[in-house]
Coordinates of C-alpha atoms in Angstrom, one line a residue:
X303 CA 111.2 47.1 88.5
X304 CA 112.2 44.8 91.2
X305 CA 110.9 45.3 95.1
X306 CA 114.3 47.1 96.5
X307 CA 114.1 49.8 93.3
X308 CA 110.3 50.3 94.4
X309 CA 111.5 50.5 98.0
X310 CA 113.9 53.7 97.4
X311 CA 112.1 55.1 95.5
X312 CA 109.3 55.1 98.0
X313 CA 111.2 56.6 100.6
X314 CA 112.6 59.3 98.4
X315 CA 109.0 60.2 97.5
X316 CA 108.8 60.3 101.4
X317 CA 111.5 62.3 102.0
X318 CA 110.7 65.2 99.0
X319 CA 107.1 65.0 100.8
X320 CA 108.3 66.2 104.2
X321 CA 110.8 68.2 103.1
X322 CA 107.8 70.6 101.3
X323 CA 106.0 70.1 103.9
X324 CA 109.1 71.3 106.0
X325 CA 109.7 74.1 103.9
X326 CA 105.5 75.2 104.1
X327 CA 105.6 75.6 107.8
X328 CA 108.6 77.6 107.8
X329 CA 106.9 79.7 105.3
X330 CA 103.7 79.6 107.4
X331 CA 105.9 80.2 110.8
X332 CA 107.4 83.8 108.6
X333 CA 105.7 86.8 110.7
X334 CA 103.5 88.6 108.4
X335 CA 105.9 92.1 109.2
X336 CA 108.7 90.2 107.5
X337 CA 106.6 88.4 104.7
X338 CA 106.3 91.5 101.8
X339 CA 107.8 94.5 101.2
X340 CA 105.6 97.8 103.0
X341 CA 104.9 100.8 101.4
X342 CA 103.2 103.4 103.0
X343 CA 102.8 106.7 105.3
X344 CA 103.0 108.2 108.8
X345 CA 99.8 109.2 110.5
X346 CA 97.7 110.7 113.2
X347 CA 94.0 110.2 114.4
X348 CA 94.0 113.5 115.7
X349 CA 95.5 115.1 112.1
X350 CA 93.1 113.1 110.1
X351 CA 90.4 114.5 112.0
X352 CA 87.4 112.2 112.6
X353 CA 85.6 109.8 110.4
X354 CA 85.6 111.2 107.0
X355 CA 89.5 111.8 107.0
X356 CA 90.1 108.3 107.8
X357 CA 88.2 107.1 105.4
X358 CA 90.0 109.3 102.8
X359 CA 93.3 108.1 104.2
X360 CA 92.8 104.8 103.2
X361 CA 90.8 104.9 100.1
X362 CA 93.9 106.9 98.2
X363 CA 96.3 104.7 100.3
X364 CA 94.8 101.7 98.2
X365 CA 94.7 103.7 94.8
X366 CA 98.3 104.6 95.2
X367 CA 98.8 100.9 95.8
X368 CA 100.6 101.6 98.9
X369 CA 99.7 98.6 102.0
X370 CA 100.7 100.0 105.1
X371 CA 100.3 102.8 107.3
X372 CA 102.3 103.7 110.7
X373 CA 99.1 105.7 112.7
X374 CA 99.4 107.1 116.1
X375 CA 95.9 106.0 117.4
X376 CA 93.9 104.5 120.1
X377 CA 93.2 101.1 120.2
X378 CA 89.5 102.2 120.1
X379 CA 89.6 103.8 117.1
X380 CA 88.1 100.7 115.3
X381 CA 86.8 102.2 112.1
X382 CA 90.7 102.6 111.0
X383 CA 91.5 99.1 111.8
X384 CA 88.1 98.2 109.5
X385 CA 88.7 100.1 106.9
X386 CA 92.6 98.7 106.4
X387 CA 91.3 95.4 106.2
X388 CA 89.0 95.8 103.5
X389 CA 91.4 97.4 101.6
X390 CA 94.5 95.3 102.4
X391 CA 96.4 97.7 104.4
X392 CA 98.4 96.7 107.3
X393 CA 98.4 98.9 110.1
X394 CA 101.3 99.9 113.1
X395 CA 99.8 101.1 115.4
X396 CA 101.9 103.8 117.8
X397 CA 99.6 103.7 121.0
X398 CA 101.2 107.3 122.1
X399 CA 98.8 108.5 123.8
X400 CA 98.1 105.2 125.7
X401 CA 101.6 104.6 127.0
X402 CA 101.6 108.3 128.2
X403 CA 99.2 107.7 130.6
X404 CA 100.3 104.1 131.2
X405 CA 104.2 104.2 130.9
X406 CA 106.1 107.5 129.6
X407 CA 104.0 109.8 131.9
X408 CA 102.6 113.2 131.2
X409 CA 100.8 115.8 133.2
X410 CA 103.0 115.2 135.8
X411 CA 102.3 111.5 136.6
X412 CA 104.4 109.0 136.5
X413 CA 104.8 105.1 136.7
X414 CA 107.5 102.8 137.8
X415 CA 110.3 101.8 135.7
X416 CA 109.5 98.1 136.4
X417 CA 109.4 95.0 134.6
X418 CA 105.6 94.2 136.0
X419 CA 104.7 97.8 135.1
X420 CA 105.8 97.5 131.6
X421 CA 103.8 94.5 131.2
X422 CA 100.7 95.7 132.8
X423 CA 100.8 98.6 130.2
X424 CA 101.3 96.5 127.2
X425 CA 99.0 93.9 128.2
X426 CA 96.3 96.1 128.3
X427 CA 96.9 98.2 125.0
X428 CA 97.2 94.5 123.4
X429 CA 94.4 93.2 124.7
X430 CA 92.3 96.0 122.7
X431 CA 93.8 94.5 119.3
X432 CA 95.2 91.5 119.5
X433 CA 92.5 89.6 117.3
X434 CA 92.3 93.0 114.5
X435 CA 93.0 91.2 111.4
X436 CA 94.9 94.3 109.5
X437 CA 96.8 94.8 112.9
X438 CA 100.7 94.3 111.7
X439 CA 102.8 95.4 114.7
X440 CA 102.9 98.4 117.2
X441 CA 105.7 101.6 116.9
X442 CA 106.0 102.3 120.6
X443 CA 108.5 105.4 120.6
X444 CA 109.4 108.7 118.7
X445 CA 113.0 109.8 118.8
X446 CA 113.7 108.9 122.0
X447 CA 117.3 109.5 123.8
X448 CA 119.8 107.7 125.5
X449 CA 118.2 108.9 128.6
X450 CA 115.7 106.8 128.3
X451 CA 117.1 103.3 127.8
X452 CA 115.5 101.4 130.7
X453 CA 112.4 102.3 129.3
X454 CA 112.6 101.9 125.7
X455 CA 114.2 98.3 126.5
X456 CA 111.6 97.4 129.2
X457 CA 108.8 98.2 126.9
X458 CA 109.8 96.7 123.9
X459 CA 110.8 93.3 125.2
X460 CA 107.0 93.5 127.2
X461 CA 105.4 94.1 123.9
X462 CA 107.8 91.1 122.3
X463 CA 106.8 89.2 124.9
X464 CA 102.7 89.8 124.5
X465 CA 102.6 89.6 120.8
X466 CA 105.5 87.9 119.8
X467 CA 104.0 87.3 116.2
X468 CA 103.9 90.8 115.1
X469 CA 106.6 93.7 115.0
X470 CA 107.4 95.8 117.7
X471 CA 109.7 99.1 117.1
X472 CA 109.9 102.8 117.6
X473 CA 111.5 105.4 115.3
X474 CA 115.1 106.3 116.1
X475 CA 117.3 109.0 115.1
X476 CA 120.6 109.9 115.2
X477 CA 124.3 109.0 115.0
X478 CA 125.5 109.4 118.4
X479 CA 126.5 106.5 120.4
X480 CA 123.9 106.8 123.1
X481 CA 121.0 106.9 120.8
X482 CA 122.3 103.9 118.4
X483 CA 122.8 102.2 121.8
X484 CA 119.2 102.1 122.0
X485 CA 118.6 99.8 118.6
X486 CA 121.7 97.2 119.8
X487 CA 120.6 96.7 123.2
X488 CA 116.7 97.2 123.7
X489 CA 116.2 94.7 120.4
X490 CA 113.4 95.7 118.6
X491 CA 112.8 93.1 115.9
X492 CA 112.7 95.8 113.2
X493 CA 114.7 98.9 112.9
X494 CA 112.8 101.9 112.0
X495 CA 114.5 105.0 110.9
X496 CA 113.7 109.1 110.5
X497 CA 116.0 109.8 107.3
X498 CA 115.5 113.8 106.3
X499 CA 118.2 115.2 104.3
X500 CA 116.5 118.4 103.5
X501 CA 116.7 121.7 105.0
X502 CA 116.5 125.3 103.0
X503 CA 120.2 125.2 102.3
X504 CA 119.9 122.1 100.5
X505 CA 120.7 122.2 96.8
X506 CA 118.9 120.3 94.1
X507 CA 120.3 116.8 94.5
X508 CA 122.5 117.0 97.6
X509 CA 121.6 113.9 100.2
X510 CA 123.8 115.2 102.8
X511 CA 121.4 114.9 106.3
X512 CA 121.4 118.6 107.1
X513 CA 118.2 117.8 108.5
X514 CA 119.8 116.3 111.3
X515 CA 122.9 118.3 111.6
X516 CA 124.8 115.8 110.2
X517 CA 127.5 115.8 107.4
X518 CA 126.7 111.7 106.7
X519 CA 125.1 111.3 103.4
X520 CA 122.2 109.8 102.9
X521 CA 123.5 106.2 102.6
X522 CA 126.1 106.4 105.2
X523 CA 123.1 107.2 107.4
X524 CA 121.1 104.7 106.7
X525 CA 124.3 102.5 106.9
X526 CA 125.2 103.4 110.7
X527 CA 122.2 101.8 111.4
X528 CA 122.3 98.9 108.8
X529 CA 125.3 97.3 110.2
X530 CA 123.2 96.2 113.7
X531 CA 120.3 94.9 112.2
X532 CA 121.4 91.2 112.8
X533 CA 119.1 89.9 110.7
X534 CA 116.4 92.0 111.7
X535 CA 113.8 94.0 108.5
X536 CA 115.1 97.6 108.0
X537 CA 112.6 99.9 107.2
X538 CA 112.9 103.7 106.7
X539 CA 110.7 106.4 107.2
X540 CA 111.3 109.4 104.3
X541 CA 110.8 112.7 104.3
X542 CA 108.3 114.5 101.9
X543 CA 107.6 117.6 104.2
X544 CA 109.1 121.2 104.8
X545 CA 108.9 122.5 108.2
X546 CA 109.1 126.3 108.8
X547 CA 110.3 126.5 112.5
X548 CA 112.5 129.2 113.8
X549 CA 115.9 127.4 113.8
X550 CA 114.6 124.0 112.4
X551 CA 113.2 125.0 108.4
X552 CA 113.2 121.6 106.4
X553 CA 112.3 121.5 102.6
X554 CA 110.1 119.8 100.7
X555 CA 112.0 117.0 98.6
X556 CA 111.4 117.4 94.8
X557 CA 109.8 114.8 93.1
X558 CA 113.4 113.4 91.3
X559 CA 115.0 113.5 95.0
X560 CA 111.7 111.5 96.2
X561 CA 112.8 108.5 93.5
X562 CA 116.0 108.9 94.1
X563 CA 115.3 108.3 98.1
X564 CA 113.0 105.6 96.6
X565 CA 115.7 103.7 95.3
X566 CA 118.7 104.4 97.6
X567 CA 116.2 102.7 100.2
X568 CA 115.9 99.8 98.0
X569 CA 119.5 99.6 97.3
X570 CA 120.0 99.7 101.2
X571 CA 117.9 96.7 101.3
X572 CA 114.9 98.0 103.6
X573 CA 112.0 95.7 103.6
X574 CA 109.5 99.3 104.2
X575 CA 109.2 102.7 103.1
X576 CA 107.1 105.1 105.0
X577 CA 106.7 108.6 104.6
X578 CA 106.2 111.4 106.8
X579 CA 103.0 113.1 106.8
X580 CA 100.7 112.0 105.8
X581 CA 98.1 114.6 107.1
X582 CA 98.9 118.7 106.9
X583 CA 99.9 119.5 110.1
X584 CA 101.9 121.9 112.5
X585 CA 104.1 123.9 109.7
X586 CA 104.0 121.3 106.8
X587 CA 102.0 119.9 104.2
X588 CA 101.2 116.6 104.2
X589 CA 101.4 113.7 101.8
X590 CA 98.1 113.9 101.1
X591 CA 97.6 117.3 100.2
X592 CA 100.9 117.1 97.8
X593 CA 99.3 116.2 94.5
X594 CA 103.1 115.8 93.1
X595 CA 104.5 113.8 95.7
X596 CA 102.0 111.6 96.2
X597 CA 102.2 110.7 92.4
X598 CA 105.5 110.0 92.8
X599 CA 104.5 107.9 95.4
X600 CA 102.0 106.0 93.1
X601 CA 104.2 105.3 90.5
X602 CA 107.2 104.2 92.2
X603 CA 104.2 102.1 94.1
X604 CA 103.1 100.7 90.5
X605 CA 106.5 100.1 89.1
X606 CA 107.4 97.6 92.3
X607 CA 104.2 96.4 92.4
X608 CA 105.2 92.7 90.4
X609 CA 108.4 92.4 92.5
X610 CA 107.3 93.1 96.4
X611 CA 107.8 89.2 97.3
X612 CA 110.9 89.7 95.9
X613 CA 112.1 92.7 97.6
X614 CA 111.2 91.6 101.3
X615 CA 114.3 89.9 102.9
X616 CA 117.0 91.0 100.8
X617 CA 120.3 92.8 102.3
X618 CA 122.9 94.8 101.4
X619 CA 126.4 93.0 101.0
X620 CA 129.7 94.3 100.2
X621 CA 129.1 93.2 96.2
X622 CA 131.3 93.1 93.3
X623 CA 129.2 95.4 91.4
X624 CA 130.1 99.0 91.0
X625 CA 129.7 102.5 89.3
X626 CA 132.2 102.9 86.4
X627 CA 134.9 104.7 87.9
X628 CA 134.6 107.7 85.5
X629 CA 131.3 108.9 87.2
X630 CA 131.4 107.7 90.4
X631 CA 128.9 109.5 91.7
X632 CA 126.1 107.2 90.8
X633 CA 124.8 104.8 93.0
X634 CA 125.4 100.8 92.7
X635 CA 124.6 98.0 95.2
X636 CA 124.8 94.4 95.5
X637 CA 121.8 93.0 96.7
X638 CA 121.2 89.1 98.7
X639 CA 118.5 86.5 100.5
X640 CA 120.7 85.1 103.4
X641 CA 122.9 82.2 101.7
X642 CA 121.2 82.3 98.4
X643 CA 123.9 82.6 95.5
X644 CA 121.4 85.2 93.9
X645 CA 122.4 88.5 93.5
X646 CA 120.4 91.2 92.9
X647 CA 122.3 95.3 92.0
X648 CA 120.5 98.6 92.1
X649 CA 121.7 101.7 89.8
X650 CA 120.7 104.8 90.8
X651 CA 121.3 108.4 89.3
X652 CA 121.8 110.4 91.7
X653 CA 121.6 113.9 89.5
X654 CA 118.1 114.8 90.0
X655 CA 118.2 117.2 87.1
X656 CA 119.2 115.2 83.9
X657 CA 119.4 111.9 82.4
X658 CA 122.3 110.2 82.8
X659 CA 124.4 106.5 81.3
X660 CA 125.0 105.0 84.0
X661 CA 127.8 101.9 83.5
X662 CA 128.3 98.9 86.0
X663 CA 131.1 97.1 86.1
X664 CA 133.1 94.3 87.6
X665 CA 135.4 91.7 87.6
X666 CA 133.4 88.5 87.9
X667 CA 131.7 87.8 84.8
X668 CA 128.2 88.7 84.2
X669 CA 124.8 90.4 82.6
X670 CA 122.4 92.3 84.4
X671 CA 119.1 91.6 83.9
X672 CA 116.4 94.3 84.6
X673 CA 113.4 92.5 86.3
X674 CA 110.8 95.2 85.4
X675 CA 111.6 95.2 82.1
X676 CA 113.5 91.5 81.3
X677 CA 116.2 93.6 79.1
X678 CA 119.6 92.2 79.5
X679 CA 123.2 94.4 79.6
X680 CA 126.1 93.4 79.1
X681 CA 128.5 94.8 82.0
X682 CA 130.4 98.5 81.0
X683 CA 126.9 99.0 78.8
X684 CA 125.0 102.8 79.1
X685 CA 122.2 102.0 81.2
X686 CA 120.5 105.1 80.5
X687 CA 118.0 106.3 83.6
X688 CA 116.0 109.6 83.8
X689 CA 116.9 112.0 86.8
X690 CA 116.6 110.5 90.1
X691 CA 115.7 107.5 88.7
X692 CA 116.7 103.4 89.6
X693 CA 116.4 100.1 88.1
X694 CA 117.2 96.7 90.2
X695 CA 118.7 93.9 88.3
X696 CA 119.6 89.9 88.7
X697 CA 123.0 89.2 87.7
X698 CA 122.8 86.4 85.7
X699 CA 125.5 84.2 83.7

């Protein structure tokens, strides 16, 4: 080998070198929010009731394999924080009651809708856990309305600014203009989601979001939000309560609708799914105290378990995959990584009462291969799935 050859090769060593090492810090330089897919619940302090209950919390968190929570808390409370770090949870915290008396208000005080007051507030709710190891990101709002746009936006971009390494959201609702307003313009760098189809009139199977008064179905919902996420982490917050208020009377999902939500979610391409509540509270019953649900829970948990890298970062696209036409009523979506020319499809049965063959079909030419269990179909093949049930493939030559 003569001394030019040795030469190029050298500096093609060179170049594979710092392009891994390229490639490591931009993996390093991924917040951890964006990093794996979340599973977990919605939470209170004040519902969990002391010590014991938040010890409880996240001891069945970690047997269910789920490894996040959303907790409204103070940034005192640092037994939770603890507690999620030895058992790999990641927390958001929702510092309500600290921005009421900081920012929002309540007992008729107030504070100025200011840049320097915004920061003021999130600078000293930050400063109490920063350095908390299990601390993931902070959910700063509940549902709030148009009305309130100077002060959603203020207080995000001053948490963004303070932390810029971890998430900062609030849960919105809705598919008004003013209130979807509030996700395009105040930029939180995840969008967080109520979705609660279910109210007494509900029949077994039907996703239409009666819950908020709205004839959308459940994927068109989440879709009215999907389309300004801009590259932003989607993440949904389900509903696995009934509420029993005069005017307002949710039902509890059944365990079939709970995978079929499951999946749909996936299919949407959210990076988390939370569910609402955990704790028994008010007019519901919690998560928690839901033996069925909560197994539902666990296994959906254990069946994802090998592909949660996988799962974190993919989006919807307009696919080529879809439901054979002669039972359209199943669910098929087309999922993809940015620019990668892999493509991932989720099947969904949407009956929540029987076991279905479910066909996919196309005109590109491919197989789908399931990546739980490596099986391969051939496109038009029965993919036969149990009621409420989902699969996600890799389309593959």
């Amino acid at each position: 080998m003569n001394q030019l050859i040795r030469l190029q090769l050298g500096l093609s060593l060179i170049g594979l070198l710092l392009l891994a090492s390229q490639e490591s810090r931009a993996a390093d330089a991924v917040p951890g929010y964006r990093s794996t897919f979340l599973l977990g619940v919605f939470a209170s302090t004040v519902a969990l009731e002391g010590a014991t209950g938040i010890k409880r919390m996240v001891q069945r968190l970690e047997a269910h394999k789920m490894n996040a929570a959303i907790v409204q808390m103070h940034s005192k409370d640092k037994d939770l924080f603890r507690l999620a770090e030895g058992a790999g949870i990641k927390l958001l915290f929702a510092p309500a009651y600290e921005l009421d008396r900081s920012w929002w208000g309540s007992d008729g005080k107030t504070f100025p809708d200011t840049p320097e007051q915004a920061r003021k507030a999130a600078e000293e709710i930050i400063g109490g856990v920063k350095s908390e190891k299990s601390l993931l990101g902070y959910v700063l709002y509940d549902e709030p309305g148009p009305e309130l746009i100077s002060r959603v936006c203020r207080i995000t971009q001053a948490f963004r600014q303070a932390d810029p390494e971890r998430a900062v959201t609030g849960v919105f609702i809705g598919t008004d203009p003013g209130r979807q307003r509030l996700v395009r313009e105040c930029q939180p760098n995840v969008v967080l989601i109520d979705v609660y189809p279910f109210t007494r009139e509900s029949k077994p199977g039907d996703f239409t979001m009666r819950g908020f008064f709205s004839s959308l179905d459940f994927v068109d919902y989440i879709r009215s939000y999907s389309r300004y996420l801009e590259g932003r982490p989607l993440w949904v917050l389900l509903q696995t309560h009934g509420t029993d208020w005069e005017g307002y009377k949710l039902r509890e999902p059944s365990r079939a609708e709970l995978r079929a939500m499951n999946w749909m979610a996936l299919g949407e391409g959210a990076d988390g799914i939370f569910y609402f509540h955990w704790s028994s509270f008010q007019t519901w019953r919690g998560l928690g105290d839901n033996p069925e649900l909560l197994s539902e829970v666990g296994d959906f948990a254990e069946r994802i378990q090998p592909i949660k890298g996988l799962l974190a970062g993919l989006e919807r696209v307009e696919g080529e995959f879809f439901a054979h036409p002669t039972d359209p009523h199943h669910y098929v979506s087309t999922l993809q990584r940015g620019n990668s020319p892999e493509e991932y499809v989720v099947v969904v049965n949407r009956d929540v009462q029987r076991s279905r063959n479910i066909a996919v079909i196309s005109a590109r030419t491919a197989r789908l291969r399931d990546l739980l269990s490596g099986r391969v179909y051939a496109l038009g093949e029965a993919i036969r799935l149990g009621p409420g049930d989902g699969r996600i493939f890799q389309a593959v030559p």
